[in-house]
XYZ file of C-alpha atoms in Angstrom:
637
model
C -43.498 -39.950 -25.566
C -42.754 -37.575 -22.525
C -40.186 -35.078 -23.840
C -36.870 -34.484 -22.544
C -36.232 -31.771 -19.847
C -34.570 -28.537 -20.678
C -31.958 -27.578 -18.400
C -30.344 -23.808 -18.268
C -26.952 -23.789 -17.890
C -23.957 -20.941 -17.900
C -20.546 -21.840 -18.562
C -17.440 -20.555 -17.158
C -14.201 -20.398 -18.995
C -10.608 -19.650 -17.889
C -8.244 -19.529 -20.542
C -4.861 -20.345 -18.505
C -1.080 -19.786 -19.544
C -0.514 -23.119 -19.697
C -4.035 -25.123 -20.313
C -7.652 -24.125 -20.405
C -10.261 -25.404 -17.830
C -14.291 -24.577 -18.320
C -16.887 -25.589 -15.784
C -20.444 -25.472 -15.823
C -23.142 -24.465 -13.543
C -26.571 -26.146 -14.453
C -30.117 -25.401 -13.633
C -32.326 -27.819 -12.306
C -35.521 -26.004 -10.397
C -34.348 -23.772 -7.873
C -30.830 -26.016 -7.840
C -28.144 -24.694 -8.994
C -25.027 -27.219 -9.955
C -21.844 -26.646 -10.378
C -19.400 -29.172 -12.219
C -16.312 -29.415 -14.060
C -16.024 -30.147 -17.639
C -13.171 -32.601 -18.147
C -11.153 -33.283 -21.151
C -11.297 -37.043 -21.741
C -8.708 -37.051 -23.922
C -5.982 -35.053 -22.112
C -2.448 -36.331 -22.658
C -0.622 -37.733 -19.388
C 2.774 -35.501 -20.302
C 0.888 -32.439 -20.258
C -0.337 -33.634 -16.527
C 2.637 -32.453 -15.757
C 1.854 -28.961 -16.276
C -1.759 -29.285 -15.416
C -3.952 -31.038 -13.716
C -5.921 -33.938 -15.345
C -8.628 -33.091 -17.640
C -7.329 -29.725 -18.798
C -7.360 -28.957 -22.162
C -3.910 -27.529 -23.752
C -3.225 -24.121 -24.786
C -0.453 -24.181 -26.605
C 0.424 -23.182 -30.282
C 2.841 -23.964 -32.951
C 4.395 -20.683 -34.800
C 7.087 -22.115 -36.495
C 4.941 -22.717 -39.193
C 6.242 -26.310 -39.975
C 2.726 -27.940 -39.414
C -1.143 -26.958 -38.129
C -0.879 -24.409 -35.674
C -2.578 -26.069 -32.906
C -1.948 -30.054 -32.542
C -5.352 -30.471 -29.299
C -3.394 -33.510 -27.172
C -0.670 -34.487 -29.223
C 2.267 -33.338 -28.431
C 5.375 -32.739 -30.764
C 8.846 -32.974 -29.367
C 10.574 -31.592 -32.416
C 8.659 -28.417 -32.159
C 8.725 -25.231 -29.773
C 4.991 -24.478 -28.113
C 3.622 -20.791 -27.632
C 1.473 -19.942 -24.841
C -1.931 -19.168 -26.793
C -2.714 -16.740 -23.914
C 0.372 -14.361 -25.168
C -1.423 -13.709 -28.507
C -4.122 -12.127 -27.364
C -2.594 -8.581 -27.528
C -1.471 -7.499 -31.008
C 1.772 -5.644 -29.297
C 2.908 -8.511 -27.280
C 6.556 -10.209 -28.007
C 4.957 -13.573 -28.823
C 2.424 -12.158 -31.412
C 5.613 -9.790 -33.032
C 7.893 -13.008 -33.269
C 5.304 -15.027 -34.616
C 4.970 -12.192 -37.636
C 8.155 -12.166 -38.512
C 8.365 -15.850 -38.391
C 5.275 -15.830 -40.909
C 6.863 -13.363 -43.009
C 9.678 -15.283 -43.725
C 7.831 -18.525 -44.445
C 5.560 -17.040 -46.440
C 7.373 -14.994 -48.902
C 4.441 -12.538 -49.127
C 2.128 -15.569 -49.445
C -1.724 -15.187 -49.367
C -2.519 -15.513 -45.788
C -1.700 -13.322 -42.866
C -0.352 -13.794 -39.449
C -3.253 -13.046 -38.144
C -5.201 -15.418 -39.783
C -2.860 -17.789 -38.543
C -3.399 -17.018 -35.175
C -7.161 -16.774 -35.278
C -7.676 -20.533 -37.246
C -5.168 -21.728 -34.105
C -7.512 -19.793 -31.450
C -11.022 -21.372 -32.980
C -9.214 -24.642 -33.001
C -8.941 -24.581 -29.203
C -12.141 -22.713 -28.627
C -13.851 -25.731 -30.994
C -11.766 -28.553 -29.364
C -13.042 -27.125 -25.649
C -16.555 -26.811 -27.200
C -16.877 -30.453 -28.311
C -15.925 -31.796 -24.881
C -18.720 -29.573 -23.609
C -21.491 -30.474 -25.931
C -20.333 -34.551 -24.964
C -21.454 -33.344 -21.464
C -24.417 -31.366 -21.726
C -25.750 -34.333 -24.213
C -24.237 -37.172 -21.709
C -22.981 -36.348 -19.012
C -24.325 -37.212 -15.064
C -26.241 -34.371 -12.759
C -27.890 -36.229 -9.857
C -27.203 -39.494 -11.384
C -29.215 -38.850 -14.493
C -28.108 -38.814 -18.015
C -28.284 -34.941 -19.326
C -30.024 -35.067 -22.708
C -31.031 -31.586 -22.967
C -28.372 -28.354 -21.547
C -28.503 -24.707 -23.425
C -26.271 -22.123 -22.667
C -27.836 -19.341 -21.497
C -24.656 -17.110 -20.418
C -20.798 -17.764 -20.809
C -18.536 -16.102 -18.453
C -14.938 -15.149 -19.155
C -11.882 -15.010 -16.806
C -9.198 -12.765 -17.996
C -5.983 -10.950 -16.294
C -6.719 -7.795 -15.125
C -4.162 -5.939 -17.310
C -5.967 -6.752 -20.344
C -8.290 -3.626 -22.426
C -10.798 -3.644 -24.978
C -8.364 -5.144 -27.635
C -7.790 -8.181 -25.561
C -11.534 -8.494 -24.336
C -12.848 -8.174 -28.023
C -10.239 -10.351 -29.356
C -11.189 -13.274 -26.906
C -15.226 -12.750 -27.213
C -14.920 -12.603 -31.189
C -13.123 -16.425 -30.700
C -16.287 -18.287 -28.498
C -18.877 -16.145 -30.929
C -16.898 -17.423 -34.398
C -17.259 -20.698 -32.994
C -20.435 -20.713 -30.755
C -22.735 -21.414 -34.673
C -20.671 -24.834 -34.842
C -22.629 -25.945 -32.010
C -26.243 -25.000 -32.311
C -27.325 -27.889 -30.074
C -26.370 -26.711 -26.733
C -26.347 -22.947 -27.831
C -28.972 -20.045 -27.989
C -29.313 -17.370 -30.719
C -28.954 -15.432 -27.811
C -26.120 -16.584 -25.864
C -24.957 -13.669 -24.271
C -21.083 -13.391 -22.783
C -19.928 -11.714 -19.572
C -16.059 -10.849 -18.406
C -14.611 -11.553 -15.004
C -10.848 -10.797 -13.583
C -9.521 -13.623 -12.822
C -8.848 -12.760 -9.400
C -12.659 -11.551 -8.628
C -14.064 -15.303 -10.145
C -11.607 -16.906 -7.970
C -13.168 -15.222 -4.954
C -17.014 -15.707 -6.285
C -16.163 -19.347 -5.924
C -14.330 -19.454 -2.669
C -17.993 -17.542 -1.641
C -19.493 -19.780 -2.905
C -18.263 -22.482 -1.424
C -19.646 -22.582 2.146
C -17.377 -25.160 3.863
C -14.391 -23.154 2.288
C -14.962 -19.736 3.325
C -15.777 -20.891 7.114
C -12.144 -22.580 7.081
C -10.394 -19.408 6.190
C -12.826 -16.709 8.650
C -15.085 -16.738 11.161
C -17.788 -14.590 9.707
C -19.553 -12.095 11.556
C -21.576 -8.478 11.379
C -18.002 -7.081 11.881
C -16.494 -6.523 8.534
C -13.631 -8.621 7.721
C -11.338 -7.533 4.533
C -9.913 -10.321 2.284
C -6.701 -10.576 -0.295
C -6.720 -12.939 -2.855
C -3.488 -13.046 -4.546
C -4.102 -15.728 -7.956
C -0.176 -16.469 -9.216
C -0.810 -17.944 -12.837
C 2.347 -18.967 -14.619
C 2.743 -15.391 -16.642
C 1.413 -13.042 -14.106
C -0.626 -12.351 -10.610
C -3.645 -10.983 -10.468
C -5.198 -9.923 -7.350
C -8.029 -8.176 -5.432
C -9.562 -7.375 -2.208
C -13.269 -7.760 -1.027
C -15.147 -6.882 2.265
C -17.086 -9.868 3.666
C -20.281 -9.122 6.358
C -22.418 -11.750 7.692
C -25.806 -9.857 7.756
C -28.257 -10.660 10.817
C -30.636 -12.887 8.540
C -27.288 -15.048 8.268
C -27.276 -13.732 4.176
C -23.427 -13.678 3.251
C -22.317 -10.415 1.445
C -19.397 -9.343 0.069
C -18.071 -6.809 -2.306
C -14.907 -5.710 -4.530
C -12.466 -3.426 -2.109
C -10.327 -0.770 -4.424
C -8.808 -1.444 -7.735
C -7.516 -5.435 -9.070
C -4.531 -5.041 -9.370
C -1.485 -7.544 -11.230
C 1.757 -7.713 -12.485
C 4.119 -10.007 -15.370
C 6.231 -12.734 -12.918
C 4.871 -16.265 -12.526
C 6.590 -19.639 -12.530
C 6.285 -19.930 -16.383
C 8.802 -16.842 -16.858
C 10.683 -18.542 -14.061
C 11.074 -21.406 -16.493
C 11.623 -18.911 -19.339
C 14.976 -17.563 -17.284
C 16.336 -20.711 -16.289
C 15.868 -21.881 -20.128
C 17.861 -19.089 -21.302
C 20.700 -19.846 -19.260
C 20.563 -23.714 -19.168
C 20.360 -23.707 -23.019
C 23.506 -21.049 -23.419
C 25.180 -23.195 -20.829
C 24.712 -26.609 -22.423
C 25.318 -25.461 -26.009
C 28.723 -23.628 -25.174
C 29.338 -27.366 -24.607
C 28.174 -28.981 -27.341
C 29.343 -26.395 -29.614
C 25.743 -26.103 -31.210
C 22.158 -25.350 -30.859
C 20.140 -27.310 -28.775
C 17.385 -29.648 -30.761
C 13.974 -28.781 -29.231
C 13.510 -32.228 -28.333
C 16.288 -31.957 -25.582
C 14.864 -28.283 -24.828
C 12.024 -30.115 -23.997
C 13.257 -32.286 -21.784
C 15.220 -29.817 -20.213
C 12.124 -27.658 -19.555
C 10.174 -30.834 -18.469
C 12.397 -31.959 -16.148
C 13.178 -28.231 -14.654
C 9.368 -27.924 -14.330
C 8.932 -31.655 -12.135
C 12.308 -30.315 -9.830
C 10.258 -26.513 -8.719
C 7.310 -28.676 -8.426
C 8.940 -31.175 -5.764
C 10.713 -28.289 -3.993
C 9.717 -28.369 -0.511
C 12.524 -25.392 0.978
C 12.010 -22.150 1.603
C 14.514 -20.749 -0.068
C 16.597 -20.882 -3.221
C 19.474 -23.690 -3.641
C 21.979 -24.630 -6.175
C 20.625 -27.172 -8.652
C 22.005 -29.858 -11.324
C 19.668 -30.983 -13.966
C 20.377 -33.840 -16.319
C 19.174 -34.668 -20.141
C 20.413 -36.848 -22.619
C 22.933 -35.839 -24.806
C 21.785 -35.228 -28.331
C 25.070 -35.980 -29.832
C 25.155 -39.743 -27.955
C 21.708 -41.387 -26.500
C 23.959 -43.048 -24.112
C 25.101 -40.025 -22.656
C 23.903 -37.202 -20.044
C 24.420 -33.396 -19.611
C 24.315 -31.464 -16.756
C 23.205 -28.144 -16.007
C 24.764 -27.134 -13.130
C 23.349 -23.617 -10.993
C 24.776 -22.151 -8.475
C 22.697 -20.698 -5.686
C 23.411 -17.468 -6.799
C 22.520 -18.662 -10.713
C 19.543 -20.165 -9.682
C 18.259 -17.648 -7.484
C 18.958 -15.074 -10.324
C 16.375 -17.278 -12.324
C 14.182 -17.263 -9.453
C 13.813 -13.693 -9.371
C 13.546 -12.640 -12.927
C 10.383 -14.633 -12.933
C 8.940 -14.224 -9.614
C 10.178 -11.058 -8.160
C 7.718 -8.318 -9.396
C 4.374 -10.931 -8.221
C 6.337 -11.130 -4.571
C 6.811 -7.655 -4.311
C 3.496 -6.534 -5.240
C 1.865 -9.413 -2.953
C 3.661 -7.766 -0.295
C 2.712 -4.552 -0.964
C -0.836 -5.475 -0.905
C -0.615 -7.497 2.139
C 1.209 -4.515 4.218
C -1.567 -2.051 2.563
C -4.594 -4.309 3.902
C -3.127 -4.058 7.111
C -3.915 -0.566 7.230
C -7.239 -0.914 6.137
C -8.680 -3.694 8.709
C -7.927 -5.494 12.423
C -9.511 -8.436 10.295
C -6.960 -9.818 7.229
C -6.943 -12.703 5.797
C -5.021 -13.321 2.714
C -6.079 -16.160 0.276
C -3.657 -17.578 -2.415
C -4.647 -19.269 -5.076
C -2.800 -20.228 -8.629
C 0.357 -22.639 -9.839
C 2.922 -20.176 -9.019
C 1.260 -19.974 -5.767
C 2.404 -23.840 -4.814
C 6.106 -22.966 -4.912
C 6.840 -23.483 -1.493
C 9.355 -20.090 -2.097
C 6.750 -18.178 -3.026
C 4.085 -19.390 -0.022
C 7.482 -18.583 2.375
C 7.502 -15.023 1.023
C 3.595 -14.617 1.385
C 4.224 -16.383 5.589
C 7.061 -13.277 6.146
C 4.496 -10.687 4.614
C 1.719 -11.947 7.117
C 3.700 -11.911 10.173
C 5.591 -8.685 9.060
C 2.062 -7.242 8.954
C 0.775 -8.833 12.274
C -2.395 -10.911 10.437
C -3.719 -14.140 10.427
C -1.603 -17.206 8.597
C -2.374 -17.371 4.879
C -4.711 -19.781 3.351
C -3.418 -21.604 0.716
C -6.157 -22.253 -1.709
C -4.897 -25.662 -3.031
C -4.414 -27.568 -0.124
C -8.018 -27.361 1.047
C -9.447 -27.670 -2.803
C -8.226 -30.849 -3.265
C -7.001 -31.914 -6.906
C -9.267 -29.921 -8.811
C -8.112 -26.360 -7.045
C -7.219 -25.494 -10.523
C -10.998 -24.888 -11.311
C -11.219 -22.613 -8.779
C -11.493 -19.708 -11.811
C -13.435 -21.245 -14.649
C -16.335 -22.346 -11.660
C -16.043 -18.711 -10.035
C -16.702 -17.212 -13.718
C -19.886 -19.416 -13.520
C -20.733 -18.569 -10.562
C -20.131 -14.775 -10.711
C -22.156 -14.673 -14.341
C -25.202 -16.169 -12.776
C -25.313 -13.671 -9.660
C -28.195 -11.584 -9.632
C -29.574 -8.977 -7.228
C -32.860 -6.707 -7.776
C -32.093 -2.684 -6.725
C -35.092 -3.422 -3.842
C -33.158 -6.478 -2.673
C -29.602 -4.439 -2.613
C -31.196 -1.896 -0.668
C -33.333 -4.179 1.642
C -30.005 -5.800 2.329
C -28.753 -2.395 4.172
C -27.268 -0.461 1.499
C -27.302 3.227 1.693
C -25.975 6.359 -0.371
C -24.187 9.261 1.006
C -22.299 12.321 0.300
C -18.781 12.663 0.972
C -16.753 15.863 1.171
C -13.536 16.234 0.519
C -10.881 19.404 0.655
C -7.941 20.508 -2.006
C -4.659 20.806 0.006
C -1.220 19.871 -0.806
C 0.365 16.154 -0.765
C 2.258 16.970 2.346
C -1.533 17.784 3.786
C -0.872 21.335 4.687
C -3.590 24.062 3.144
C -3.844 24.792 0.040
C -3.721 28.375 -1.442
C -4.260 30.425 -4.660
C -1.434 32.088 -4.379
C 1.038 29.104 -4.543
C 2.987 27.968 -6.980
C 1.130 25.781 -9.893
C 3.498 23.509 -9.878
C 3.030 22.217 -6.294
C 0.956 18.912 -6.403
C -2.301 19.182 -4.863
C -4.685 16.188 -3.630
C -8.223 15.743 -2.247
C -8.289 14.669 1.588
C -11.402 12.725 1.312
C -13.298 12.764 5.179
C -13.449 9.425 6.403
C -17.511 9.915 8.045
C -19.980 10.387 5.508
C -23.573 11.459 6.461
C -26.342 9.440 4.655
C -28.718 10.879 2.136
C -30.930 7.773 1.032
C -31.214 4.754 2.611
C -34.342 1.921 2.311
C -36.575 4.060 3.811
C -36.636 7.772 2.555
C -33.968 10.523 1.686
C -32.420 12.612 3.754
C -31.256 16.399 2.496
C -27.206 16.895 3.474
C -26.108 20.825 3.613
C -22.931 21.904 3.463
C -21.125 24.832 3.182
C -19.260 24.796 -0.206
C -15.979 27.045 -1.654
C -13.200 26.582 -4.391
C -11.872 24.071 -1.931
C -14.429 21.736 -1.253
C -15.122 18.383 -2.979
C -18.044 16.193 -3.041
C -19.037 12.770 -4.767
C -21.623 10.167 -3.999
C -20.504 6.505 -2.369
C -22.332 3.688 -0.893
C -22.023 1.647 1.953
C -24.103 -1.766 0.791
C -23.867 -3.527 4.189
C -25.476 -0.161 6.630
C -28.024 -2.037 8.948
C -31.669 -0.077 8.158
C -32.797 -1.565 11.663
C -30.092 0.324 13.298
C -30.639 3.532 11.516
C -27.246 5.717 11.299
C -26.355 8.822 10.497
C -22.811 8.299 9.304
C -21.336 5.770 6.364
C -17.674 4.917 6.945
C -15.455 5.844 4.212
C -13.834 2.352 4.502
C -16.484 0.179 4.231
C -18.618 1.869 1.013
C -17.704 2.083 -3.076
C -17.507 5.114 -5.376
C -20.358 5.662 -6.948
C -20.174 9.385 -8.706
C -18.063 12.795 -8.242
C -19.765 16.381 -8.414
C -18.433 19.433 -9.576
C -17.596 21.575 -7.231
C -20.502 23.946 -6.534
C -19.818 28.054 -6.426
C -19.631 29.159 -2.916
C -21.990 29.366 -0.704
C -24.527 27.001 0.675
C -25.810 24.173 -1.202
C -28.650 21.425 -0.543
C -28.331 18.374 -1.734
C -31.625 15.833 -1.852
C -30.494 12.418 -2.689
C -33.595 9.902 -3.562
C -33.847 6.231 -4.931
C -36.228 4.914 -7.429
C -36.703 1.578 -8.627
C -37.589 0.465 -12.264
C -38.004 -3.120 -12.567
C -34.473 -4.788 -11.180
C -32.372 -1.704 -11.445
C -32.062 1.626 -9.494
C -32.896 5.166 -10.618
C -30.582 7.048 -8.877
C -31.980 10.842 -8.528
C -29.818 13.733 -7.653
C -31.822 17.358 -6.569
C -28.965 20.118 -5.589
C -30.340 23.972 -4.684
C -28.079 26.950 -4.039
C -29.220 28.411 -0.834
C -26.797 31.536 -1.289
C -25.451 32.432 2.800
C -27.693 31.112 5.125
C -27.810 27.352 6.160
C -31.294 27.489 6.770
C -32.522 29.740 4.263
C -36.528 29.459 3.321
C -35.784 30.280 -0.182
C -34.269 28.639 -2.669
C -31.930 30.962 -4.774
C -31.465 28.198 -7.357
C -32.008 24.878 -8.492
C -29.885 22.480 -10.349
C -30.848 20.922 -13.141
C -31.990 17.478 -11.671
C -29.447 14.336 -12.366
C -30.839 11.455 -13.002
C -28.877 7.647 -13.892
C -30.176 4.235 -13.883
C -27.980 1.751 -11.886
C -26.924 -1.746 -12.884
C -25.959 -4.633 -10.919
C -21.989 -5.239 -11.528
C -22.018 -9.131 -10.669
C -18.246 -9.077 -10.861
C -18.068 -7.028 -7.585
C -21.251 -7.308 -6.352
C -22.304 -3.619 -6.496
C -24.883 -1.667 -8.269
C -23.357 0.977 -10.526
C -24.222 3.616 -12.400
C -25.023 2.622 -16.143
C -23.733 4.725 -18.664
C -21.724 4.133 -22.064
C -18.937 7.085 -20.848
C -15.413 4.681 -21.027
C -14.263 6.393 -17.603
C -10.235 4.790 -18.869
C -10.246 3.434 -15.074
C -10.472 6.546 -13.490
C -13.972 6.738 -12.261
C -17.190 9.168 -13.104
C -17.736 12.504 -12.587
C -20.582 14.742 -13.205
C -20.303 17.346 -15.509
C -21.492 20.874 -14.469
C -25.441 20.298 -15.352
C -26.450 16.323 -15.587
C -24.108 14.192 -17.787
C -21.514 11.659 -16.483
C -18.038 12.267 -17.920
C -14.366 10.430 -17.193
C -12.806 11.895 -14.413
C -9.712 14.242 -15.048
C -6.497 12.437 -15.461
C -4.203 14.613 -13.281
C -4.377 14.324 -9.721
C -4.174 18.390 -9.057
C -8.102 18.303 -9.997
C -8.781 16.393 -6.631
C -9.187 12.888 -8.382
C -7.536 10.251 -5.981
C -7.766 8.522 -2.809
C -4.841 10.373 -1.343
C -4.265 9.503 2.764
C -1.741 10.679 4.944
C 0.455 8.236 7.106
C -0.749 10.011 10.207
C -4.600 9.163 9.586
C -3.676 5.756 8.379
C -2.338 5.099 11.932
C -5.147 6.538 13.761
C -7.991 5.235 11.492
C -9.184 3.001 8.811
C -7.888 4.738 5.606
C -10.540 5.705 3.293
C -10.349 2.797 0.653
C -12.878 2.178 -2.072
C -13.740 0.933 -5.351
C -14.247 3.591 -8.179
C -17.530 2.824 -10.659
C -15.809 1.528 -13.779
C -13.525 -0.751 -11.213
C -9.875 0.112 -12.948
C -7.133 -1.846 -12.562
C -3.765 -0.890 -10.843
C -1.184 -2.536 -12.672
C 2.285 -2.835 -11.742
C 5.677 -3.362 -14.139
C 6.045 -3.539 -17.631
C 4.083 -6.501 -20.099
């Protein structure tokens, strides 16, 4: 009997606000396929929140019954978003323990463990849909018999730290042994930002990506802006089409995000509806009618088709007589008070982002993806930020996706998981290194000098041309003249054309990659070269002191060589330098002889990408992404 065929597979997981969603990519040859997962036994109320075949999120912390019910839903009890327990210092998690406190009276299990048997519930309940598929489910019309998981990629906010990431990993791995069948003893996990796996699967996505631009050799610079219920998360990437017709693209600059999203929306109007209706009744409002209320809030933002804010009457039955309604009643002023303590921080930082791509590229296009992002408010605010900043119309993720758009992040987890790239095909593909210099002056631009006060802020003025010191086909030694006042670090441009051989990288269009010290004064050689060791880069760094003279015959002194491997970040699409140093988000620089440190925290040592109004208006401002990829993130959580 002919065995069954072994498929590969990686699966992608978004754990949502209000549901989660996995997909998985599959394997077969050189054919990669990409499906959804669906929950077969998703409950048509919760449709109303999510899309069909979602699984719910949601746990119970009053501690009156299991923690998490799967499908079943329980109108006599108040649901948690699980997503708001994944950091030990959020609100949720801190009500929750006090809750438990009370219940238990010092009782033999923790809050914690609470939490964690509710998180493995949903993590096992996902699971078991999954293994159905991978031992039943269709590819190409045939029955799948035989699926491991080779990879499983995570989507998560981009506020979130080690605590958060651990916390999440440590829930798929205490479950992942339950399911040996379509697992590996191996079965390694990888993290995306939500934002960056949404844009991995618009690129993916050929059809898609030629809707929203035209793509060319010229570089075009795109802004996704993902609103999930609880907050946005966003990023920018450079797109080039290369002359071979390969599509390339990389992470602009930090992700950045913000709290605001239609679920804290709902959260304000609750607040105020449920004050409102139980100054009426004289008493507190039974959760089943908060429900209801909630529900029926939720169904009236989703029908909304104006571009602005109105007055609004809601109705529920009254708890005190079936045969009875109550009505909330907003005013415009009420309701857009609600409005805005939900979604205000999200607009304002969309804006903000918009306004600052503007600056960056004659070729926007903003991309909006995410529930929140189908309030037809919030797509009227993103149309005034467009034609404010004189780009293209948005694109409005949804509408072209169809009704599984809300995918869109648990497929571009897949997808970004299973992207590979050798160091000799990154380099093949154009990329090449440079040195850029920058100078210490003061934030208003004007020279900087000793004898000033220390209290003045200071800021490097990073050049925006960049001469090249290794490219595909040899190294090339960069001079310079260094003092107290000079500052140099190593970027890359990974779309520079090797058949049209430059001599300058553009600040704009390359990545961080590491920052020197600042060498004594005098003049200083610097010899750049690339080595490759199986997939990865070696990336070799030879600096000699050449004392006064440019072109001096004799080297004074030599450096103790720097050498790094490089990895390939799959997330953004870049190879980095790969080192254990936790840079805290604010990129790596080179200690004085040849190991990587964090870069200083305070900008008066030069670390920032500080540009002036004036050169923004006269060139592309210098914009790039630092090596550990931080995350710029905006209000309080």
């Amino acid at each position: 009997m002919e065995s069954p065929e072994i498929h590969s597979a990686i699966l992608g997981w978004d754990w949502g606000s209000t549901a989660i969603r996995v997909s998985l990519l599959t394997f077969q040859g050189r054919e990669r396929i990409l499906q959804d997962v669906f929950n077969t036994g998703s409950h048509p109320g919760h449709d109303e929140r999510y899309q069909k075949g979602a699984f719910n999120s949601a746990l119970y912390l009053d501690g009156k019954g299991d923690v998490y019910l799967g499908e079943r839903m329980d109108d006599s009890r108040i649901p948690t978003s699980s997503k708001e327990l994944f950091s030990s210092s959020s609100a949720a998690i801190n009500s929750f323990k006090a809750i438990n406190k009370n219940l238990n009276r010092g009782g033999i299990r923790s809050s914690q463990e609470l939490i964690d048997e509710g998180m493995d519930a949903i993590a096992r309940a996902v699971l078991q849909q999954v293994q159905s598929y991978c031992q039943g489910g269709y590819l190409h019309g045939r029955v799948l018999s035989e699926v491991k998981i080779l990879r499983v990629g995570l989507s998560y906010p981009a506020f979130w730290g080690h605590e958060e990431r651990t916390f999440y990993e440590d829930i798929i791995r205490r479950v992942m042994p339950d399911f040996p069948d379509i697992f590996t003893t191996d079965t390694d996990v990888d993290f995306h930002v939500e934002s960056l796996a949404s844009a991995h699967n618009l690129f993916w996505n050929q059809r898609l990506h030629n809707k929203i631009l035209r793509i060319s050799d010229k570089p075009a610079l795109l802004v996704f802006l993902d609103f999930g219920g609880y907050t946005l998360n966003g990023c920018m990437f450079t797109v080039v089409q290369g002359k071979k017709q390969v599509f390339s693209y990389y992470r602009v600059g930090d992700t950045f995000c913000t709290r605001g999203g239609t679920q804290l929306w709902e959260q304000a109007f609750g607040r105020f509806a449920i004050e409102y209706l139980e100054k009426k009744l004289k008493s507190k409002l039974p959760p089943r009618e908060r429900t209801q209320l909630l529900e029926n809030f939720h169904l009236h933002i989703k029908k909304l088709r104006s571009d602005k804010i109105k007055e609004m009457s809601l109705h529920i039955t009254d708890p005190q007589n079936a045969r009875k309604s109550l009505t909330v009643y907003l005013s415009e002023e009420e309701a857009e008070g609600c409005f805005l303590d939900g979604m205000k921080r999200p607009i304002e930082l969309a804006k903000e982002k918009i306004a600052e791509a503007a600056t960056l590229s004659n070729r926007v296009r903003v991309v909006v993806s995410g529930g929140s992002g189908k309030s037809s408010v919030v797509q009227a605010h993103i149309w005034e930020a467009c034609r404010k900043a004189k780009i293209n119309d948005p694109f409005f993720f949804h509408e072209k996706a169809g009704d599984k758009d809300s995918w869109n992040i648990s497929k571009g987890a897949a997808i970004a998981t299973a992207t590979t790239m050798t160091g000799l095909e990154f380099m093949e593909r154009g990329a090449a290194f440079g040195i850029q210099v920058g100078s210490l002056k003061n934030d208003d631009g004007s020279a900087w000098k000793r004898s000033q006060s220390a209290a003045a802020k200071q800021a490097i003025f990073w050049q925006e041309e960049i001469e090249v010191t290794a490219d595909a086909t040899k190294s090339y030694p960069f001079t310079t003249w260094c003092s107290g006042q000079k500052w140099l670090k190593i970027v890359c441009d990974p779309f520079l054309k090797v058949s049209e051989r430059r001599k300058k990288l553009t600040a704009s269009l390359s990545y961080d990659v590491l920052e020197l010290p600042p060498p004594k004064r005098g003049y200083w050689r610097f010899t750049h070269s690339i080595v490759y060791k199986g997939d990865a880069l070696i990336l070799l760094l030879h600096r000699d002191y050449l004392w006064t003279s440019k072109n001096a015959h004799t080297v004074m002194r030599s450096e103790i060589p720097f050498s790094c491997p490089m990895y390939f970040e799959n997330s953004s699409n870049c190879f980095l330098l790969d080192t254990d140093v936790d840079d805290e988000g604010r990129g790596l620089r080179l200690k004085q002889h040849t190991e990587p440190s964090s870069a200083s925290q305070t900008p008066n040592t030069g670390i920032g990408n500080i540009a002036t109004d004036e050169e923004a208006t006269t060139r592309l401002e210098a914009y790039w992404s630092s090596p550990s990829f931080s995350t710029t993130f905006s209000g309080e959580l």
